[in-house]
Amino acid sequence: MPRRGRVKEYILEEIRTKGAIHMTLLDPDRVDAERAAEVAREAARAGTSAIMIGGSIGVSEGMTDEVVLAVKKVTEIPVILFPGSPTALSRYADAVWFISVLNSQNPYFITGAQMQGAPIVKRYGLEVLSLGYIIVGWGGAVSIVSYTRPLPFAKPEIAAAYALAAEYMGFEFVYLEGGSGGKPVPPRVVQAVRRAVTIPIVVGGGVRKPSTAKALVEAGADIVVTGTITEEVSDVYSAIKGIVEGIREGAQARKERAPQG
Ligand code: 1GP
């Protein structure tokens, strides 16, 4: 279990050893503490590398605290906040994705919420993982909430240009968000971003099948995030195990394709 301050190191090491990894997202507006603990326990057993906690709508700090504490009781893997607003930060988490929605049309979601949240993050001593967040395709609730016009799937070069800008601006990670519950980001978009950047690429939104996870990793994703799938199945362990296996196969295929020496 990485100590606070070591979560980035842990993530990079996991990516180095496994090729690519999975993270499980829990939305406190959709799961209570008891269910969150159950899902986290099963997901960890199935090989997920971290638990992310957050959502776009209806999440308070108290709700986040409850879910974080419940999850921390059942697993040693890191708990990383994925806040939809500066009022959804928990002092009990290990780290926070410090998100800037790069293609939002409202500066509040690019630097405003970050300005409001930064002193809270510091007060709570949370490890910061800076994240350039790019919304593509359908976009879902997060695109509406953050005043973002998602980038069309048919324009991968724009996603790649945003991702490169994120790297140049110093973001440690870049996230391609297709929108929760929507259609997954097409592999060709991930591929274009992979060619453009060296920072780790996180991809999420609409991933439900192992074959989708595999294709995303083969295209260059380092981290695949799933959320909704655990709300839809009764056997969380098998569902996550399948996705983790897809990621492993994708990483293997990518390695075999990479030029040797
Ligand atoms: C988090 O949007 C993802 O970025 C989660 O998407 O709920 O569709 O897995 P799903």
Coordinates of N, CA, C and O in Angstrom, one line a residue, residues 75-227:
T75 N -9.9 -2.1 1.8 CA -8.8 -2.4 0.8 C -7.6 -1.4 1.1 O -7.7 -0.4 1.6
E76 N -6.5 -1.9 0.7 CA -5.2 -1.2 0.9 C -4.8 -0.4 -0.4 O -3.9 0.4 -0.3
I77 N -5.5 -0.7 -1.5 CA -5.1 0.1 -2.7 C -5.5 1.6 -2.5 O -6.4 1.9 -1.8
P78 N -4.8 2.5 -3.3 CA -5.1 3.9 -3.0 C -6.5 4.3 -3.4 O -7.1 3.8 -4.3
V79 N -7.0 5.3 -2.6 CA -8.2 6.0 -2.9 C -7.9 7.4 -3.5 O -7.3 8.2 -2.8
I80 N -8.4 7.6 -4.7 CA -8.1 8.8 -5.4 C -9.3 9.6 -5.7 O -10.2 9.0 -6.3
L81 N -9.4 10.8 -5.2 CA -10.6 11.6 -5.5 C -10.7 12.0 -6.9 O -9.7 12.3 -7.5
F82 N -11.9 12.1 -7.4 CA -12.2 12.5 -8.8 C -13.3 13.5 -8.7 O -14.4 13.2 -9.1
P83 N -12.9 14.7 -8.2 CA -14.0 15.6 -7.8 C -14.7 16.3 -8.9 O -14.1 16.8 -9.9
G84 N -16.0 16.4 -8.8 CA -16.8 17.2 -9.8 C -16.9 18.6 -9.3 O -17.3 19.5 -10.1
S85 N -16.5 18.9 -8.1 CA -16.5 20.3 -7.6 C -15.6 20.4 -6.4 O -15.2 19.4 -5.8
P86 N -15.2 21.7 -6.1 CA -14.3 21.8 -4.9 C -14.9 21.5 -3.6 O -14.3 21.4 -2.6
T87 N -16.2 21.2 -3.6 CA -16.9 20.9 -2.4 C -17.0 19.4 -2.2 O -17.7 18.9 -1.3
A88 N -16.3 18.6 -3.1 CA -16.4 17.1 -2.9 C -15.0 16.6 -2.6 O -14.7 15.5 -3.1
L89 N -14.3 17.3 -1.8 CA -12.9 16.8 -1.4 C -13.0 16.2 0.0 O -13.7 16.7 0.9
S90 N -12.3 15.1 0.1 CA -12.3 14.4 1.4 C -10.9 14.4 2.0 O -9.9 14.0 1.3
R91 N -10.8 14.7 3.3 CA -9.5 14.7 3.9 C -8.9 13.2 4.1 O -7.8 13.0 4.4
Y92 N -9.8 12.3 3.9 CA -9.4 10.9 4.2 C -8.9 10.1 3.0 O -8.4 9.0 3.1
A93 N -8.9 10.8 1.8 CA -8.4 10.1 0.6 C -6.9 10.1 0.6 O -6.2 10.9 1.4
D94 N -6.3 9.4 -0.3 CA -4.8 9.3 -0.4 C -4.3 10.4 -1.4 O -3.2 10.9 -1.2
A95 N -5.1 10.7 -2.4 CA -4.7 11.6 -3.4 C -5.9 12.2 -4.1 O -7.0 11.7 -3.9
V96 N -5.6 13.2 -5.0 CA -6.7 13.8 -5.7 C -6.3 14.0 -7.2 O -5.2 14.5 -7.4
W97 N -7.1 13.6 -8.1 CA -6.9 14.0 -9.5 C -7.2 15.5 -9.5 O -8.4 15.9 -9.3
F98 N -6.2 16.4 -9.7 CA -6.4 17.8 -9.8 C -6.7 18.2 -11.2 O -5.8 18.3 -12.1
I99 N -8.0 18.3 -11.5 CA -8.5 18.3 -12.9 C -8.7 19.7 -13.5 O -9.3 20.5 -12.8
S100 N -8.3 19.9 -14.7 CA -8.7 21.0 -15.5 C -9.4 20.5 -16.7 O -8.8 19.7 -17.5
V101 N -10.6 21.0 -16.9 CA -11.3 20.6 -18.1 C -10.9 21.4 -19.3 O -11.4 22.5 -19.5
L102 N -9.9 20.9 -20.0 CA -9.2 21.8 -21.0 C -10.1 22.3 -22.1 O -9.9 23.4 -22.6
N103 N -11.1 21.5 -22.5 CA -11.9 22.0 -23.6 C -13.3 22.6 -23.2 O -14.2 22.7 -23.9
S104 N -13.4 22.9 -21.9 CA -14.6 23.6 -21.4 C -14.6 25.0 -22.0 O -13.5 25.6 -22.3
Q105 N -15.8 25.6 -22.1 CA -15.9 26.9 -22.6 C -16.1 27.9 -21.5 O -16.3 29.1 -21.7
N106 N -16.0 27.4 -20.3 CA -16.2 28.3 -19.1 C -15.0 28.2 -18.3 O -14.6 27.2 -17.8
P107 N -14.3 29.4 -18.1 CA -13.0 29.4 -17.4 C -13.1 28.8 -15.9 O -12.1 28.4 -15.4
Y108 N -14.4 28.8 -15.4 CA -14.5 28.3 -14.0 C -14.0 26.8 -14.0 O -13.4 26.4 -13.0
F109 N -14.2 26.1 -15.0 CA -13.9 24.6 -15.0 C -12.4 24.4 -15.5 O -11.9 23.3 -15.4
I110 N -11.8 25.5 -15.9 CA -10.4 25.4 -16.4 C -9.4 25.8 -15.2 O -8.5 25.1 -14.9
T111 N -9.8 26.9 -14.6 CA -8.9 27.4 -13.5 C -9.7 27.9 -12.2 O -9.1 28.0 -11.2
G112 N -11.0 28.1 -12.4 CA -11.8 28.7 -11.3 C -12.0 27.8 -10.1 O -11.7 28.1 -8.9
A113 N -12.5 26.6 -10.4 CA -12.8 25.6 -9.4 C -11.5 25.2 -8.7 O -11.4 24.9 -7.5
Q114 N -10.4 25.1 -9.6 CA -9.1 24.7 -9.1 C -8.6 25.8 -8.1 O -8.0 25.4 -7.0
M115 N -8.8 27.0 -8.4 CA -8.4 28.1 -7.4 C -9.2 27.9 -6.1 O -8.6 28.1 -5.0
Q116 N -10.5 27.6 -6.2 CA -11.2 27.4 -5.0 C -10.8 26.2 -4.2 O -10.8 26.2 -3.0
G117 N -10.5 25.1 -4.9 CA -10.2 23.9 -4.3 C -8.7 23.7 -3.8 O -8.5 23.0 -2.8
A118 N -7.8 24.5 -4.4 CA -6.4 24.3 -4.1 C -6.1 24.5 -2.6 O -5.4 23.6 -2.0
P119 N -6.6 25.5 -1.9 CA -6.3 25.7 -0.5 C -6.9 24.5 0.4 O -6.3 24.1 1.4
I120 N -8.0 23.9 -0.1 CA -8.6 22.8 0.6 C -7.7 21.6 0.5 O -7.4 20.9 1.5
V121 N -7.2 21.3 -0.7 CA -6.3 20.2 -1.0 C -5.1 20.3 -0.1 O -4.6 19.4 0.5
K122 N -4.6 21.5 0.0 CA -3.3 21.8 0.8 C -3.6 21.5 2.3 O -2.9 20.8 3.0
R123 N -4.8 22.1 2.7 CA -5.1 21.9 4.2 C -5.3 20.4 4.5 O -4.9 20.0 5.6
Y124 N -5.8 19.7 3.6 CA -6.1 18.2 3.9 C -4.8 17.4 3.6 O -4.8 16.2 3.9
G125 N -3.8 18.0 3.0 CA -2.6 17.3 2.8 C -2.7 16.2 1.7 O -2.0 15.2 1.8
L126 N -3.6 16.4 0.8 CA -3.8 15.4 -0.2 C -2.7 15.4 -1.3 O -2.2 16.5 -1.6
E127 N -2.3 14.2 -1.7 CA -1.3 14.2 -2.8 C -2.0 14.6 -4.1 O -3.1 14.2 -4.4
V128 N -1.4 15.5 -4.9 CA -2.0 16.0 -6.1 C -1.4 15.3 -7.3 O -0.2 15.1 -7.5
L129 N -2.4 14.8 -8.1 CA -2.0 14.2 -9.4 C -2.7 15.2 -10.5 O -3.9 15.2 -10.7
S130 N -1.8 16.0 -11.1 CA -2.4 17.0 -12.0 C -2.9 16.3 -13.3 O -2.2 15.4 -13.9
L131 N -4.1 16.7 -13.8 CA -4.7 15.9 -14.9 C -5.4 16.9 -15.9 O -6.3 17.6 -15.5
G132 N -4.9 16.8 -17.1 CA -5.6 17.6 -18.2 C -6.7 16.7 -18.7 O -6.5 15.6 -19.1
Y133 N -7.9 17.2 -18.6 CA -9.1 16.4 -18.9 C -9.7 16.9 -20.2 O -10.0 18.1 -20.3
I134 N -10.0 16.0 -21.1 CA -10.5 16.3 -22.4 C -11.7 15.5 -22.7 O -11.7 14.3 -22.5
I135 N -12.8 16.2 -23.0 CA -14.1 15.5 -23.2 C -14.3 15.3 -24.7 O -14.3 16.3 -25.4
V136 N -14.6 14.1 -25.0 CA -14.8 13.7 -26.4 C -16.1 13.0 -26.6 O -16.7 12.5 -25.7
G137 N -16.6 13.0 -27.9 CA -17.8 12.2 -28.2 C -19.0 12.7 -27.6 O -19.3 13.9 -27.6
W138 N -19.8 11.8 -27.0 CA -21.1 12.2 -26.4 C -20.9 13.1 -25.2 O -21.6 14.1 -25.0
G139 N -19.9 12.7 -24.4 CA -19.6 13.6 -23.2 C -20.4 13.4 -22.0 O -19.9 13.6 -20.9
G140 N -21.7 13.1 -22.1 CA -22.5 12.8 -20.9 C -22.7 13.9 -20.0 O -22.5 15.1 -20.3
A141 N -23.0 13.6 -18.7 CA -23.4 14.6 -17.7 C -22.2 15.6 -17.5 O -22.4 16.8 -17.4
V142 N -21.0 15.1 -17.5 CA -19.8 16.0 -17.2 C -19.7 17.1 -18.2 O -19.3 18.2 -17.9
S143 N -20.0 16.8 -19.5 CA -19.9 17.8 -20.5 C -20.9 18.9 -20.3 O -20.7 20.1 -20.5
I144 N -22.1 18.5 -19.8 CA -23.2 19.5 -19.6 C -22.8 20.4 -18.4 O -22.8 21.6 -18.4
V145 N -22.4 19.7 -17.3 CA -22.1 20.4 -16.1 C -20.9 21.3 -16.3 O -20.9 22.4 -15.7
S146 N -19.9 20.9 -17.1 CA -18.7 21.7 -17.2 C -18.7 22.6 -18.4 O -17.7 23.2 -18.8
Y147 N -19.9 22.8 -19.0 CA -20.0 23.7 -20.2 C -18.9 23.4 -21.2 O -18.2 24.2 -21.7
T148 N -18.9 22.1 -21.6 CA -17.9 21.6 -22.5 C -18.6 21.2 -23.8 O -19.6 20.5 -23.7
R149 N -18.1 21.6 -24.9 CA -18.5 21.1 -26.2 C -17.6 20.0 -26.5 O -16.4 20.2 -26.9
P150 N -18.0 18.7 -26.4 CA -17.1 17.6 -26.6 C -16.5 17.6 -28.0 O -17.1 18.0 -29.0
L151 N -15.2 17.1 -28.1 CA -14.6 17.0 -29.4 C -15.2 15.8 -30.2 O -15.3 14.8 -29.6
P152 N -15.5 16.0 -31.4 CA -16.0 14.9 -32.2 C -15.0 13.8 -32.3 O -13.8 14.0 -32.5
F153 N -15.5 12.6 -32.3 CA -14.7 11.4 -32.4 C -13.9 11.4 -33.8 O -12.8 10.9 -34.0
A154 N -14.6 12.1 -34.8 CA -14.0 12.1 -36.1 C -12.9 13.1 -36.3 O -12.3 13.2 -37.3
K155 N -12.5 13.8 -35.2 CA -11.4 14.7 -35.2 C -10.3 14.4 -34.2 O -10.0 15.1 -33.3
P156 N -9.7 13.2 -34.4 CA -8.7 12.8 -33.4 C -7.5 13.7 -33.3 O -6.9 13.9 -32.2
E157 N -7.3 14.5 -34.3 CA -6.1 15.4 -34.3 C -6.3 16.5 -33.3 O -5.4 17.1 -32.8
I158 N -7.6 16.9 -33.1 CA -7.8 18.0 -32.1 C -7.6 17.4 -30.7 O -7.0 18.1 -29.9
A159 N -8.1 16.2 -30.4 CA -7.8 15.6 -29.1 C -6.3 15.5 -28.9 O -5.8 15.8 -27.8
A160 N -5.6 15.1 -29.9 CA -4.1 15.0 -29.8 C -3.5 16.3 -29.5 O -2.6 16.4 -28.7
A161 N -4.0 17.4 -30.2 CA -3.4 18.7 -30.0 C -3.7 19.2 -28.6 O -2.8 19.8 -27.9
Y162 N -4.9 18.9 -28.1 CA -5.2 19.3 -26.7 C -4.3 18.5 -25.7 O -3.8 19.1 -24.7
A163 N -4.1 17.2 -26.0 CA -3.3 16.4 -25.1 C -1.8 16.9 -25.1 O -1.2 16.9 -24.0
L164 N -1.3 17.2 -26.3 CA 0.0 17.7 -26.3 C 0.2 19.1 -25.6 O 1.1 19.3 -24.8
A165 N -0.9 19.9 -25.7 CA -0.9 21.2 -25.0 C -0.8 20.9 -23.5 O -0.1 21.5 -22.7
A166 N -1.6 19.8 -23.1 CA -1.6 19.5 -21.6 C -0.2 19.1 -21.2 O 0.2 19.5 -20.1
E167 N 0.5 18.3 -22.0 CA 1.8 17.9 -21.6 C 2.7 19.1 -21.5 O 3.5 19.2 -20.6
Y168 N 2.6 20.0 -22.5 CA 3.5 21.2 -22.5 C 3.2 22.1 -21.3 O 4.0 22.8 -20.8
M169 N 1.9 22.1 -20.9 CA 1.6 22.9 -19.7 C 1.9 22.3 -18.4 O 1.7 22.9 -17.4
G170 N 2.5 21.1 -18.5 CA 3.0 20.5 -17.2 C 2.1 19.5 -16.5 O 2.4 19.1 -15.4
F171 N 0.9 19.1 -17.2 CA 0.1 18.1 -16.5 C 0.8 16.8 -16.5 O 1.5 16.4 -17.5
E172 N 0.6 16.1 -15.4 CA 1.3 14.8 -15.2 C 0.6 13.6 -16.0 O 1.1 12.6 -16.3
F173 N -0.8 13.8 -16.1 CA -1.6 12.8 -16.8 C -2.6 13.5 -17.7 O -2.9 14.7 -17.5
V174 N -3.0 12.8 -18.7 CA -4.1 13.3 -19.6 C -5.2 12.3 -19.6 O -5.0 11.1 -19.6
Y175 N -6.5 12.8 -19.6 CA -7.7 12.0 -19.5 C -8.5 12.2 -20.7 O -8.9 13.3 -21.0
L176 N -8.9 11.1 -21.4 CA -9.8 11.2 -22.5 C -11.2 10.7 -22.0 O -11.3 9.5 -21.7
E177 N -12.1 11.5 -21.8 CA -13.4 11.2 -21.2 C -14.5 11.1 -22.3 O -14.8 12.1 -23.0
G178 N -15.1 10.0 -22.4 CA -16.2 9.8 -23.4 C -17.5 10.1 -22.8 O -18.5 10.2 -23.5
G179 N -17.6 10.2 -21.5 CA -18.8 10.5 -20.7 C -19.3 9.2 -20.1 O -19.4 8.1 -20.8
S180 N -19.7 9.3 -18.8 CA -20.1 8.1 -18.1 C -21.4 7.5 -18.7 O -22.4 8.2 -19.0
G181 N -21.4 6.2 -19.0 CA -22.6 5.5 -19.5 C -22.8 5.7 -21.0 O -23.8 5.2 -21.6
G182 N -21.8 6.3 -21.7 CA -22.0 6.6 -23.1 C -21.2 5.6 -24.0 O -21.0 4.4 -23.6
K183 N -20.8 6.1 -25.1 CA -20.0 5.2 -26.0 C -18.5 5.4 -25.7 O -18.0 6.5 -25.6
P184 N -17.8 4.3 -25.7 CA -16.3 4.5 -25.4 C -15.6 5.3 -26.4 O -16.0 5.3 -27.6
V185 N -14.5 5.9 -26.0 CA -13.6 6.6 -26.9 C -13.1 5.6 -28.0 O -12.6 4.5 -27.6
P186 N -13.2 5.9 -29.3 CA -12.6 5.0 -30.2 C -11.1 4.8 -30.2 O -10.4 5.8 -29.9
P187 N -10.6 3.6 -30.4 CA -9.2 3.4 -30.3 C -8.4 4.4 -31.2 O -7.3 4.8 -30.8
R188 N -8.9 4.8 -32.3 CA -8.1 5.7 -33.2 C -7.9 7.1 -32.6 O -6.9 7.7 -32.8
V189 N -8.8 7.5 -31.7 CA -8.6 8.7 -31.0 C -7.4 8.6 -29.9 O -6.6 9.4 -29.8
V190 N -7.5 7.4 -29.3 CA -6.4 7.1 -28.3 C -5.1 7.0 -29.0 O -4.0 7.5 -28.5
Q191 N -5.1 6.4 -30.1 CA -3.9 6.2 -30.9 C -3.2 7.6 -31.3 O -2.0 7.8 -31.2
A192 N -4.1 8.5 -31.7 CA -3.6 9.8 -32.1 C -3.0 10.5 -30.9 O -2.0 11.2 -31.0
V193 N -3.6 10.4 -29.8 CA -3.1 11.0 -28.6 C -1.8 10.4 -28.1 O -0.9 11.0 -27.8
R194 N -1.8 9.0 -28.3 CA -0.5 8.3 -27.9 C 0.7 8.8 -28.7 O 1.8 8.9 -28.2
R195 N 0.4 9.0 -30.0 CA 1.5 9.5 -30.9 C 2.0 10.9 -30.5 O 3.1 11.2 -30.7
A196 N 1.1 11.6 -29.9 CA 1.4 13.0 -29.6 C 2.1 13.2 -28.2 O 2.9 14.1 -28.1
V197 N 1.8 12.4 -27.2 CA 2.3 12.7 -25.9 C 3.1 11.5 -25.3 O 3.0 10.4 -25.7
T198 N 3.9 11.9 -24.2 CA 4.6 10.9 -23.5 C 4.0 10.6 -22.1 O 4.3 9.6 -21.5
I199 N 3.2 11.6 -21.6 CA 2.6 11.4 -20.3 C 1.5 10.2 -20.3 O 1.0 9.9 -21.4
P200 N 1.3 9.6 -19.2 CA 0.3 8.5 -19.2 C -1.1 9.0 -19.6 O -1.5 10.1 -19.3
I201 N -1.8 8.2 -20.4 CA -3.1 8.5 -20.9 C -4.2 7.6 -20.1 O -4.1 6.4 -20.1
V202 N -5.1 8.3 -19.6 CA -6.2 7.7 -18.9 C -7.4 7.8 -19.8 O -7.7 8.8 -20.5
V203 N -8.2 6.7 -19.9 CA -9.4 6.7 -20.8 C -10.6 6.1 -20.0 O -10.4 5.1 -19.3
G204 N -11.7 6.8 -20.1 CA -12.9 6.3 -19.4 C -14.2 6.7 -20.1 O -14.1 7.6 -21.0
G205 N -15.2 6.1 -19.7 CA -16.5 6.4 -20.3 C -17.0 5.3 -21.2 O -16.5 5.0 -22.3
G206 N -18.1 4.6 -20.7 CA -18.7 3.6 -21.6 C -18.0 2.2 -21.7 O -18.4 1.4 -22.6
V207 N -16.9 2.0 -21.0 CA -16.2 0.7 -21.1 C -17.0 -0.3 -20.3 O -17.1 -0.2 -19.1
R208 N -17.4 -1.4 -21.0 CA -18.2 -2.4 -20.3 C -17.7 -3.8 -20.7 O -17.9 -4.8 -20.0
K209 N -16.9 -3.9 -21.8 CA -16.5 -5.2 -22.3 C -15.0 -5.3 -22.3 O -14.3 -4.4 -22.6
P210 N -14.5 -6.5 -21.9 CA -13.1 -6.8 -22.0 C -12.4 -6.4 -23.3 O -11.3 -5.8 -23.3
S211 N -13.2 -6.7 -24.4 CA -12.6 -6.4 -25.7 C -12.4 -4.9 -25.9 O -11.4 -4.5 -26.6
T212 N -13.3 -4.1 -25.4 CA -13.1 -2.6 -25.5 C -11.9 -2.2 -24.7 O -11.1 -1.4 -25.2
A213 N -11.7 -2.7 -23.5 CA -10.6 -2.3 -22.7 C -9.3 -2.8 -23.4 O -8.3 -2.0 -23.5
K214 N -9.3 -3.9 -24.0 CA -8.1 -4.4 -24.7 C -7.8 -3.5 -25.9 O -6.6 -3.1 -26.1
A215 N -8.8 -3.1 -26.7 CA -8.5 -2.3 -27.8 C -8.0 -0.9 -27.4 O -7.1 -0.3 -28.1
L216 N -8.5 -0.4 -26.3 CA -8.1 0.9 -25.8 C -6.6 0.9 -25.4 O -5.8 1.8 -25.7
V217 N -6.2 -0.2 -24.7 CA -4.9 -0.3 -24.3 C -3.9 -0.6 -25.5 O -2.8 0.0 -25.5
E218 N -4.4 -1.4 -26.4 CA -3.6 -1.6 -27.6 C -3.3 -0.3 -28.3 O -2.3 -0.1 -28.9
A219 N -4.3 0.5 -28.3 CA -4.2 1.8 -29.0 C -3.3 2.8 -28.2 O -2.9 3.8 -28.7
G220 N -3.0 2.5 -26.9 CA -2.1 3.4 -26.2 C -2.5 3.8 -24.8 O -1.8 4.6 -24.2
A221 N -3.7 3.4 -24.4 CA -4.2 3.8 -23.0 C -3.3 3.2 -22.0 O -2.9 2.0 -22.1
D222 N -2.9 3.9 -20.9 CA -2.2 3.4 -19.8 C -3.1 3.0 -18.6 O -2.8 2.2 -17.8
I223 N -4.2 3.7 -18.5 CA -5.1 3.5 -17.4 C -6.5 3.5 -18.0 O -6.9 4.4 -18.8
V224 N -7.3 2.4 -17.8 CA -8.7 2.4 -18.2 C -9.6 2.5 -16.9 O -9.4 1.8 -16.0
V225 N -10.5 3.4 -17.0 CA -11.4 3.6 -15.8 C -12.8 3.1 -16.2 O -13.3 3.3 -17.3
T226 N -13.4 2.3 -15.3 CA -14.8 1.9 -15.4 C -15.6 2.3 -14.2 O -15.1 2.2 -13.0
G227 N -16.8 2.8 -14.4 CA -17.7 3.2 -13.2 C -19.0 2.4 -13.3 O -19.3 1.5 -12.5

